[in-house]
PDB file of C-alpha atoms in Angstrom:
ATOM      1  CA  MET A   1     -55.270  34.452 -34.352  1.00  0.00           C
ATOM      2  CA  LYS A   2     -59.099  35.247 -32.338  1.00  0.00           C
ATOM      3  CA  GLN A   3     -62.222  35.041 -34.095  1.00  0.00           C
ATOM      4  CA  ASP A   4     -65.919  34.529 -34.747  1.00  0.00           C
ATOM      5  CA  PRO A   5     -65.616  30.334 -33.807  1.00  0.00           C
ATOM      6  CA  THR A   6     -68.135  29.185 -36.626  1.00  0.00           C
ATOM      7  CA  LEU A   7     -66.645  30.647 -39.521  1.00  0.00           C
ATOM      8  CA  ASN A   8     -63.425  28.648 -37.957  1.00  0.00           C
ATOM      9  CA  GLU A   9     -64.344  25.724 -37.428  1.00  0.00           C
ATOM     10  CA  GLN A  10     -64.817  25.750 -41.379  1.00  0.00           C
ATOM     11  CA  LEU A  11     -61.042  27.348 -41.796  1.00  0.00           C
ATOM     12  CA  ASN A  12     -59.675  24.636 -39.578  1.00  0.00           C
ATOM     13  CA  LYS A  13     -61.254  21.185 -41.059  1.00  0.00           C
ATOM     14  CA  VAL A  14     -59.413  23.083 -44.579  1.00  0.00           C
ATOM     15  CA  VAL A  15     -56.714  23.604 -42.728  1.00  0.00           C
ATOM     16  CA  GLU A  16     -56.531  19.929 -40.898  1.00  0.00           C
ATOM     17  CA  PRO A  17     -54.827  18.135 -44.083  1.00  0.00           C
ATOM     18  CA  PHE A  18     -51.795  20.324 -44.063  1.00  0.00           C
ATOM     19  CA  ARG A  19     -51.128  19.585 -40.465  1.00  0.00           C
ATOM     20  CA  THR A  20     -47.866  17.767 -39.685  1.00  0.00           C
ATOM     21  CA  GLY A  21     -47.956  18.482 -35.661  1.00  0.00           C
ATOM     22  CA  GLY A  22     -50.146  17.228 -33.147  1.00  0.00           C
ATOM     23  CA  GLY A  23     -54.113  18.470 -33.039  1.00  0.00           C
ATOM     24  CA  TRP A  24     -55.953  21.979 -32.622  1.00  0.00           C
ATOM     25  CA  GLY A  25     -55.854  21.619 -28.744  1.00  0.00           C
ATOM     26  CA  LEU A  26     -57.554  23.879 -26.339  1.00  0.00           C
ATOM     27  CA  GLY A  27     -59.865  26.458 -27.668  1.00  0.00           C
ATOM     28  CA  SER A  28     -59.325  25.689 -31.172  1.00  0.00           C
ATOM     29  CA  ASP A  29     -62.742  27.039 -31.579  1.00  0.00           C
ATOM     30  CA  TYR A  30     -61.320  30.299 -31.723  1.00  0.00           C
ATOM     31  CA  PHE A  31     -58.538  30.398 -33.438  1.00  0.00           C
ATOM     32  CA  THR A  32     -57.273  29.782 -36.850  1.00  0.00           C
ATOM     33  CA  ALA A  33     -53.524  28.238 -37.991  1.00  0.00           C
ATOM     34  CA  PHE A  34     -53.552  31.782 -39.590  1.00  0.00           C
ATOM     35  CA  ASP A  35     -54.632  35.714 -39.120  1.00  0.00           C
ATOM     36  CA  THR A  36     -57.912  35.279 -41.734  1.00  0.00           C
ATOM     37  CA  THR A  37     -58.792  39.016 -40.647  1.00  0.00           C
ATOM     38  CA  LYS A  38     -58.992  41.211 -43.108  1.00  0.00           C
ATOM     39  CA  PRO A  39     -55.229  43.683 -43.390  1.00  0.00           C
ATOM     40  CA  ASN A  40     -55.929  47.594 -43.143  1.00  0.00           C
ATOM     41  CA  PHE A  41     -56.986  48.395 -46.524  1.00  0.00           C
ATOM     42  CA  HIS A  42     -58.999  50.900 -46.895  1.00  0.00           C
ATOM     43  CA  ASP A  43     -61.699  50.720 -50.358  1.00  0.00           C
ATOM     44  CA  SER A  44     -62.072  53.436 -52.039  1.00  0.00           C
ATOM     45  CA  LYS A  45     -59.088  56.509 -52.476  1.00  0.00           C
ATOM     46  CA  ALA A  46     -61.910  58.653 -51.133  1.00  0.00           C
ATOM     47  CA  GLU A  47     -61.607  56.605 -46.984  1.00  0.00           C
ATOM     48  CA  PHE A  48     -57.554  56.720 -47.904  1.00  0.00           C
ATOM     49  CA  LEU A  49     -57.726  59.979 -47.751  1.00  0.00           C
ATOM     50  CA  GLU A  50     -60.167  60.823 -45.017  1.00  0.00           C
ATOM     51  CA  GLU A  51     -58.081  59.001 -43.118  1.00  0.00           C
ATOM     52  CA  LYS A  52     -54.612  60.242 -44.389  1.00  0.00           C
ATOM     53  CA  GLN A  53     -55.955  64.000 -43.635  1.00  0.00           C
ATOM     54  CA  LEU A  54     -56.757  62.842 -39.498  1.00  0.00           C
ATOM     55  CA  VAL A  55     -53.738  60.324 -38.952  1.00  0.00           C
ATOM     56  CA  GLN A  56     -51.874  64.019 -40.492  1.00  0.00           C
ATOM     57  CA  ASP A  57     -54.410  66.314 -37.709  1.00  0.00           C
ATOM     58  CA  GLY A  58     -54.039  64.033 -34.708  1.00  0.00           C
ATOM     59  CA  LEU A  59     -49.505  64.357 -35.891  1.00  0.00           C
ATOM     60  CA  ASN A  60     -49.527  68.553 -35.970  1.00  0.00           C
ATOM     61  CA  ASN A  61     -51.988  68.526 -33.052  1.00  0.00           C
ATOM     62  CA  ALA A  62     -49.633  66.601 -31.240  1.00  0.00           C
ATOM     63  CA  ASP A  63     -46.702  68.647 -32.648  1.00  0.00           C
ATOM     64  CA  GLN A  64     -48.344  71.546 -31.863  1.00  0.00           C
ATOM     65  CA  LEU A  65     -49.124  70.710 -27.499  1.00  0.00           C
ATOM     66  CA  ILE A  66     -45.530  68.960 -26.993  1.00  0.00           C
ATOM     67  CA  ARG A  67     -43.554  71.793 -28.273  1.00  0.00           C
ATOM     68  CA  PHE A  68     -45.805  73.424 -25.420  1.00  0.00           C
ATOM     69  CA  LEU A  69     -45.054  71.141 -22.765  1.00  0.00           C
ATOM     70  CA  LEU A  70     -41.079  71.336 -23.766  1.00  0.00           C
ATOM     71  CA  SER A  71     -41.245  74.883 -23.082  1.00  0.00           C
ATOM     72  CA  ALA A  72     -42.474  74.963 -19.435  1.00  0.00           C
ATOM     73  CA  VAL A  73     -41.058  70.996 -18.271  1.00  0.00           C
ATOM     74  CA  GLY A  74     -37.741  70.600 -21.005  1.00  0.00           C
ATOM     75  CA  ARG A  75     -34.280  72.246 -20.759  1.00  0.00           C
ATOM     76  CA  GLU A  76     -33.514  75.597 -18.747  1.00  0.00           C
ATOM     77  CA  ASP A  77     -31.924  76.960 -21.156  1.00  0.00           C
ATOM     78  CA  GLU A  78     -35.703  77.029 -23.861  1.00  0.00           C
ATOM     79  CA  ARG A  79     -38.379  77.225 -20.712  1.00  0.00           C
ATOM     80  CA  ASN A  80     -40.788  80.195 -21.726  1.00  0.00           C
ATOM     81  CA  ASP A  81     -41.625  82.022 -18.424  1.00  0.00           C
ATOM     82  CA  THR A  82     -45.470  82.026 -19.517  1.00  0.00           C
ATOM     83  CA  ALA A  83     -45.680  78.317 -20.774  1.00  0.00           C
ATOM     84  CA  GLU A  84     -43.174  77.376 -16.729  1.00  0.00           C
ATOM     85  CA  ARG A  85     -46.022  79.117 -14.443  1.00  0.00           C
ATOM     86  CA  ILE A  86     -49.260  77.209 -16.997  1.00  0.00           C
ATOM     87  CA  CYS A  87     -47.984  73.890 -16.329  1.00  0.00           C
ATOM     88  CA  ASN A  88     -47.123  74.676 -12.707  1.00  0.00           C
ATOM     89  CA  ILE A  89     -50.472  75.480 -11.516  1.00  0.00           C
ATOM     90  CA  ALA A  90     -52.027  72.334 -13.558  1.00  0.00           C
ATOM     91  CA  ALA A  91     -49.799  70.999 -11.889  1.00  0.00           C
ATOM     92  CA  ARG A  92     -49.963  71.267  -9.248  1.00  0.00           C
ATOM     93  CA  GLN A  93     -54.279  71.516  -9.133  1.00  0.00           C
ATOM     94  CA  SER A  94     -54.348  68.633 -10.917  1.00  0.00           C
ATOM     95  CA  ARG A  95     -51.950  66.885  -7.602  1.00  0.00           C
ATOM     96  CA  LEU A  96     -54.587  67.785  -5.165  1.00  0.00           C
ATOM     97  CA  ARG A  97     -57.618  67.095  -6.977  1.00  0.00           C
ATOM     98  CA  LEU A  98     -56.212  63.734  -7.319  1.00  0.00           C
ATOM     99  CA  LYS A  99     -54.400  63.068  -4.303  1.00  0.00           C
ATOM    100  CA  ASP A 100     -57.944  61.382  -2.624  1.00  0.00           C
ATOM    101  CA  LEU A 101     -58.342  59.059  -6.604  1.00  0.00           C
ATOM    102  CA  PRO A 102     -60.310  56.109  -5.012  1.00  0.00           C
ATOM    103  CA  ILE A 103     -58.873  53.106  -7.247  1.00  0.00           C
ATOM    104  CA  SER A 104     -60.920  51.690  -8.832  1.00  0.00           C
ATOM    105  CA  GLY A 105     -58.987  50.515 -12.304  1.00  0.00           C
ATOM    106  CA  VAL A 106     -55.756  50.792 -13.827  1.00  0.00           C
ATOM    107  CA  SER A 107     -57.169  54.424 -15.653  1.00  0.00           C
ATOM    108  CA  ASP A 108     -57.101  55.343 -11.885  1.00  0.00           C
ATOM    109  CA  LEU A 109     -54.311  54.071 -11.430  1.00  0.00           C
ATOM    110  CA  VAL A 110     -52.418  55.653 -13.705  1.00  0.00           C
ATOM    111  CA  ARG A 111     -54.023  59.748 -13.597  1.00  0.00           C
ATOM    112  CA  LYS A 112     -53.139  59.355  -9.937  1.00  0.00           C
ATOM    113  CA  ASN A 113     -49.551  58.344 -10.516  1.00  0.00           C
ATOM    114  CA  ALA A 114     -48.995  61.164 -13.279  1.00  0.00           C
ATOM    115  CA  SER A 115     -50.324  63.919 -10.896  1.00  0.00           C
ATOM    116  CA  GLU A 116     -48.181  62.821  -8.298  1.00  0.00           C
ATOM    117  CA  VAL A 117     -44.942  62.964 -10.464  1.00  0.00           C
ATOM    118  CA  GLY A 118     -45.942  65.971 -12.170  1.00  0.00           C
ATOM    119  CA  LEU A 119     -49.186  65.873 -15.065  1.00  0.00           C
ATOM    120  CA  PRO A 120     -47.494  68.320 -17.356  1.00  0.00           C
ATOM    121  CA  ILE A 121     -44.514  66.007 -17.768  1.00  0.00           C
ATOM    122  CA  THR A 122     -46.505  62.809 -17.481  1.00  0.00           C
ATOM    123  CA  SER A 123     -48.506  64.080 -20.814  1.00  0.00           C
ATOM    124  CA  ALA A 124     -45.391  65.525 -22.608  1.00  0.00           C
ATOM    125  CA  PHE A 125     -44.146  61.446 -22.697  1.00  0.00           C
ATOM    126  CA  VAL A 126     -47.540  60.475 -22.988  1.00  0.00           C
ATOM    127  CA  LEU A 127     -48.106  62.116 -26.043  1.00  0.00           C
ATOM    128  CA  LEU A 128     -44.082  62.483 -27.257  1.00  0.00           C
ATOM    129  CA  ASP A 129     -44.853  58.327 -27.418  1.00  0.00           C
ATOM    130  CA  LEU A 130     -49.031  59.148 -29.548  1.00  0.00           C
ATOM    131  CA  ARG A 131     -47.019  61.467 -31.397  1.00  0.00           C
ATOM    132  CA  THR A 132     -44.205  58.216 -32.660  1.00  0.00           C
ATOM    133  CA  GLU A 133     -47.311  56.185 -33.071  1.00  0.00           C
ATOM    134  CA  PHE A 134     -48.730  58.487 -35.859  1.00  0.00           C
ATOM    135  CA  HIS A 135     -46.161  59.416 -37.774  1.00  0.00           C
ATOM    136  CA  LYS A 136     -45.317  55.646 -37.888  1.00  0.00           C
ATOM    137  CA  ARG A 137     -48.416  55.522 -39.015  1.00  0.00           C
ATOM    138  CA  LEU A 138     -48.549  58.247 -41.324  1.00  0.00           C
ATOM    139  CA  GLN A 139     -45.889  56.692 -43.516  1.00  0.00           C
ATOM    140  CA  GLU A 140     -47.226  53.626 -43.792  1.00  0.00           C
ATOM    141  CA  LEU A 141     -50.355  55.587 -45.752  1.00  0.00           C
ATOM    142  CA  GLU A 142     -47.052  57.628 -47.254  1.00  0.00           C
ATOM    143  CA  ASP A 143     -45.855  53.826 -48.831  1.00  0.00           C
ATOM    144  CA  GLN A 144     -49.344  53.145 -49.572  1.00  0.00           C
ATOM    145  CA  GLU A 145     -50.062  55.803 -51.646  1.00  0.00           C
ATOM    146  CA  ARG A 146     -47.046  55.635 -52.938  1.00  0.00           C
ATOM    147  CA  GLU A 147     -47.792  51.771 -53.936  1.00  0.00           C
ATOM    148  CA  TYR A 148     -51.780  52.283 -54.587  1.00  0.00           C
ATOM    149  CA  TRP A 149     -53.476  55.107 -54.405  1.00  0.00           C
ATOM    150  CA  SER A 150     -50.681  57.403 -57.100  1.00  0.00           C
ATOM    151  CA  GLY A 151     -52.857  56.359 -60.578  1.00  0.00           C
ATOM    152  CA  SER A 152     -56.626  56.440 -61.620  1.00  0.00           C
ATOM    153  CA  SER A 153     -56.622  52.235 -61.632  1.00  0.00           C
ATOM    154  CA  ARG A 154     -57.920  49.833 -59.108  1.00  0.00           C
ATOM    155  CA  PRO A 155     -55.506  48.736 -56.709  1.00  0.00           C
ATOM    156  CA  PRO A 156     -55.458  44.277 -56.700  1.00  0.00           C
ATOM    157  CA  ASN A 157     -56.909  42.650 -54.139  1.00  0.00           C
ATOM    158  CA  HIS A 158     -55.122  42.868 -51.647  1.00  0.00           C
ATOM    159  CA  TYR A 159     -57.058  40.774 -49.255  1.00  0.00           C
ATOM    160  CA  ALA A 160     -56.790  37.381 -51.258  1.00  0.00           C
ATOM    161  CA  ARG A 161     -52.866  38.433 -51.812  1.00  0.00           C
ATOM    162  CA  THR A 162     -53.521  38.486 -48.439  1.00  0.00           C
ATOM    163  CA  ILE A 163     -55.013  35.459 -46.981  1.00  0.00           C
ATOM    164  CA  ALA A 164     -53.162  33.277 -49.948  1.00  0.00           C
ATOM    165  CA  LEU A 165     -49.388  34.496 -49.222  1.00  0.00           C
ATOM    166  CA  ARG A 166     -50.293  34.124 -44.642  1.00  0.00           C
ATOM    167  CA  PHE A 167     -52.346  30.220 -46.559  1.00  0.00           C
ATOM    168  CA  ALA A 168     -48.554  29.113 -47.871  1.00  0.00           C
ATOM    169  CA  ARG A 169     -46.224  30.264 -45.122  1.00  0.00           C
ATOM    170  CA  PHE A 170     -48.559  28.015 -43.076  1.00  0.00           C
ATOM    171  CA  ILE A 171     -48.001  25.246 -45.293  1.00  0.00           C
ATOM    172  CA  ALA A 172     -44.795  26.187 -46.118  1.00  0.00           C
ATOM    173  CA  GLY A 173     -43.911  26.184 -42.646  1.00  0.00           C
ATOM    174  CA  GLU A 174     -45.116  22.291 -41.742  1.00  0.00           C
ATOM    175  CA  SER A 175     -44.485  20.871 -44.719  1.00  0.00           C
ATOM    176  CA  GLY A 176     -40.786  22.468 -44.945  1.00  0.00           C
ATOM    177  CA  GLN A 177     -40.947  22.929 -49.244  1.00  0.00           C
ATOM    178  CA  LYS A 178     -43.088  25.952 -51.473  1.00  0.00           C
ATOM    179  CA  PRO A 179     -47.096  24.454 -51.967  1.00  0.00           C
ATOM    180  CA  THR A 180     -47.886  24.306 -55.830  1.00  0.00           C
ATOM    181  CA  ILE A 181     -50.628  25.649 -57.187  1.00  0.00           C
ATOM    182  CA  GLY A 182     -52.488  25.220 -61.406  1.00  0.00           C
ATOM    183  CA  THR A 183     -55.912  24.099 -63.206  1.00  0.00           C
ATOM    184  CA  SER A 184     -57.459  21.411 -64.197  1.00  0.00           C
ATOM    185  CA  ARG A 185     -57.612  20.499 -68.412  1.00  0.00           C
ATOM    186  CA  ASP A 186     -61.017  20.489 -67.916  1.00  0.00           C
ATOM    187  CA  GLY A 187     -61.970  24.163 -66.815  1.00  0.00           C
ATOM    188  CA  ASP A 188     -60.704  26.609 -64.355  1.00  0.00           C
ATOM    189  CA  HIS A 189     -60.315  24.231 -61.170  1.00  0.00           C
ATOM    190  CA  PRO A 190     -57.885  24.310 -58.984  1.00  0.00           C
ATOM    191  CA  SER A 191     -55.725  20.011 -59.405  1.00  0.00           C
ATOM    192  CA  THR A 192     -53.476  21.088 -56.800  1.00  0.00           C
ATOM    193  CA  ASP A 193     -54.116  20.285 -52.944  1.00  0.00           C
ATOM    194  CA  TYR A 194     -53.047  23.755 -52.166  1.00  0.00           C
ATOM    195  CA  GLY A 195     -55.468  25.301 -54.741  1.00  0.00           C
ATOM    196  CA  ARG A 196     -58.541  23.363 -53.914  1.00  0.00           C
ATOM    197  CA  ALA A 197     -57.875  24.520 -49.955  1.00  0.00           C
ATOM    198  CA  LEU A 198     -57.222  27.733 -51.522  1.00  0.00           C
ATOM    199  CA  GLU A 199     -60.395  28.424 -53.203  1.00  0.00           C
ATOM    200  CA  GLU A 200     -61.873  26.989 -50.336  1.00  0.00           C
ATOM    201  CA  VAL A 201     -60.756  29.441 -47.106  1.00  0.00           C
ATOM    202  CA  PHE A 202     -61.813  32.797 -50.019  1.00  0.00           C
ATOM    203  CA  ARG A 203     -65.890  30.505 -49.862  1.00  0.00           C
ATOM    204  CA  ILE A 204     -65.212  30.748 -46.839  1.00  0.00           C
ATOM    205  CA  LEU A 205     -64.480  34.265 -46.345  1.00  0.00           C
ATOM    206  CA  GLY A 206     -66.309  35.365 -48.881  1.00  0.00           C
ATOM    207  CA  ILE A 207     -63.190  36.711 -50.808  1.00  0.00           C
ATOM    208  CA  ARG A 208     -64.429  37.384 -54.629  1.00  0.00           C
ATOM    209  CA  ALA A 209     -60.595  36.670 -56.369  1.00  0.00           C
ATOM    210  CA  ASN A 210     -58.906  34.472 -58.690  1.00  0.00           C
ATOM    211  CA  PHE A 211     -57.154  32.128 -56.442  1.00  0.00           C
ATOM    212  CA  LYS A 212     -54.806  30.957 -59.218  1.00  0.00           C
ATOM    213  CA  ARG A 213     -53.683  34.465 -59.786  1.00  0.00           C
ATOM    214  CA  ALA A 214     -53.641  35.116 -55.413  1.00  0.00           C
ATOM    215  CA  GLY A 215     -51.944  31.901 -55.140  1.00  0.00           C
ATOM    216  CA  MET A 216     -49.614  32.093 -57.289  1.00  0.00           C
ATOM    217  CA  TRP A 217     -48.781  35.591 -56.473  1.00  0.00           C
ATOM    218  CA  ALA A 218     -48.663  34.626 -52.945  1.00  0.00           C
ATOM    219  CA  ILE A 219     -45.765  31.710 -53.760  1.00  0.00           C
ATOM    220  CA  ASP A 220     -43.893  33.717 -55.339  1.00  0.00           C
ATOM    221  CA  GLN A 221     -43.146  35.490 -52.297  1.00  0.00           C
ATOM    222  CA  LEU A 222     -41.979  32.839 -50.327  1.00  0.00           C
ATOM    223  CA  THR A 223     -37.865  32.607 -49.681  1.00  0.00           C
ATOM    224  CA  GLY A 224     -35.727  30.343 -47.419  1.00  0.00           C
ATOM    225  CA  GLU A 225     -36.987  31.159 -44.470  1.00  0.00           C
ATOM    226  CA  ASP A 226     -40.900  30.169 -44.508  1.00  0.00           C
ATOM    227  CA  LEU A 227     -39.574  26.746 -45.669  1.00  0.00           C
ATOM    228  CA  GLN A 228     -38.034  26.613 -41.413  1.00  0.00           C
ATOM    229  CA  PRO A 229     -40.352  25.141 -39.409  1.00  0.00           C
ATOM    230  CA  ARG A 230     -43.210  27.541 -37.536  1.00  0.00           C
ATOM    231  CA  LYS A 231     -42.101  28.375 -34.003  1.00  0.00           C
ATOM    232  CA  ASN A 232     -45.778  29.281 -33.121  1.00  0.00           C
ATOM    233  CA  MET A 233     -48.808  28.029 -34.849  1.00  0.00           C
ATOM    234  CA  LEU A 234     -50.772  31.420 -33.594  1.00  0.00           C
ATOM    235  CA  GLY A 235     -47.559  33.672 -33.895  1.00  0.00           C
ATOM    236  CA  GLY A 236     -46.834  36.071 -36.864  1.00  0.00           C
ATOM    237  CA  LEU A 237     -47.646  33.603 -40.034  1.00  0.00           C
ATOM    238  CA  PHE A 238     -47.703  36.919 -41.951  1.00  0.00           C
ATOM    239  CA  GLY A 239     -44.389  37.735 -40.774  1.00  0.00           C
ATOM    240  CA  LEU A 240     -43.956  41.209 -42.080  1.00  0.00           C
ATOM    241  CA  SER A 241     -42.318  43.808 -40.476  1.00  0.00           C
ATOM    242  CA  SER A 242     -40.251  47.804 -40.569  1.00  0.00           C
ATOM    243  CA  ASP A 243     -36.740  48.757 -39.922  1.00  0.00           C
ATOM    244  CA  ASP A 244     -38.588  52.549 -38.919  1.00  0.00           C
ATOM    245  CA  ASP A 245     -37.917  53.058 -35.074  1.00  0.00           C
ATOM    246  CA  GLY A 246     -40.749  55.359 -35.256  1.00  0.00           C
ATOM    247  CA  GLY A 247     -38.434  58.191 -33.812  1.00  0.00           C
ATOM    248  CA  TRP A 248     -39.301  61.524 -33.046  1.00  0.00           C
ATOM    249  CA  GLN A 249     -38.271  62.847 -36.226  1.00  0.00           C
ATOM    250  CA  SER A 250     -40.188  65.108 -39.583  1.00  0.00           C
ATOM    251  CA  HIS A 251     -42.809  63.281 -40.869  1.00  0.00           C
ATOM    252  CA  ASP A 252     -40.970  64.199 -44.175  1.00  0.00           C
ATOM    253  CA  ASP A 253     -38.673  61.859 -42.922  1.00  0.00           C
ATOM    254  CA  SER A 254     -39.234  58.461 -44.812  1.00  0.00           C
ATOM    255  CA  ALA A 255     -37.515  55.813 -43.170  1.00  0.00           C
ATOM    256  CA  SER A 256     -37.244  52.355 -45.791  1.00  0.00           C
ATOM    257  CA  ASN A 257     -39.483  49.763 -45.135  1.00  0.00           C
ATOM    258  CA  LYS A 258     -39.227  45.255 -46.446  1.00  0.00           C
ATOM    259  CA  HIS A 259     -41.751  44.140 -47.660  1.00  0.00           C
ATOM    260  CA  PRO A 260     -42.838  41.101 -49.988  1.00  0.00           C
ATOM    261  CA  LYS A 261     -43.152  42.149 -53.467  1.00  0.00           C
ATOM    262  CA  GLY A 262     -46.398  44.315 -53.913  1.00  0.00           C
ATOM    263  CA  VAL A 263     -47.695  44.109 -50.222  1.00  0.00           C
ATOM    264  CA  LYS A 264     -47.626  46.896 -47.637  1.00  0.00           C
ATOM    265  CA  ARG A 265     -49.008  47.225 -44.517  1.00  0.00           C
TER     266      ARG A 265
END
């Protein structure tokens, strides 16, 4: 994951003892073995609700404009004469206005091609894609609301859990074994290689959390698939995925997502 070179140098020194392959290769100052960016969780319920409302507003606005465009360029038996006339005027004027547009970049090419195909119909397709992404994001936020924001208590430290899981999966993929974690008898100090390294990773990233709790949770999420050799050192080490196809459907129709226990994307 591309990040700050100075930060990555510190992280790579911590991770290096767990590597079983060759060196880091070119660009090692700009990448770490696992993604250390903060997941998209919110620091407060107010911040969460603000995003949810914005996504909902965007979804509703996209729906309204899509319905208008489809009433003009959709099935003939469902077309509205006035909307069709408005869109025909817009298509004709945009084609004339952009026909001599000098191409100085990708955005100019996209705009000119859209006008040549027909601005209303291409806009409808683009808006359908955008609406799909709004819909998927709203589903993710609804999942988070049920899991983390439905009560009055503060949610667990998601960043700490996420980093612990990513690091544990990296180690498991390198060694073919689950890492272990524990504390020494003479104090609350880590007694295993994974624990010591995780505590140091938390320090570097400024994560204020108990390494043992986060590490134990992370190890509990590991499966047999995580113990297989990694195909790509820089690729999806977190491995969260969704079954939702993002299709254009009512946002009330929730698709079921598969996630590790206690974590939502």
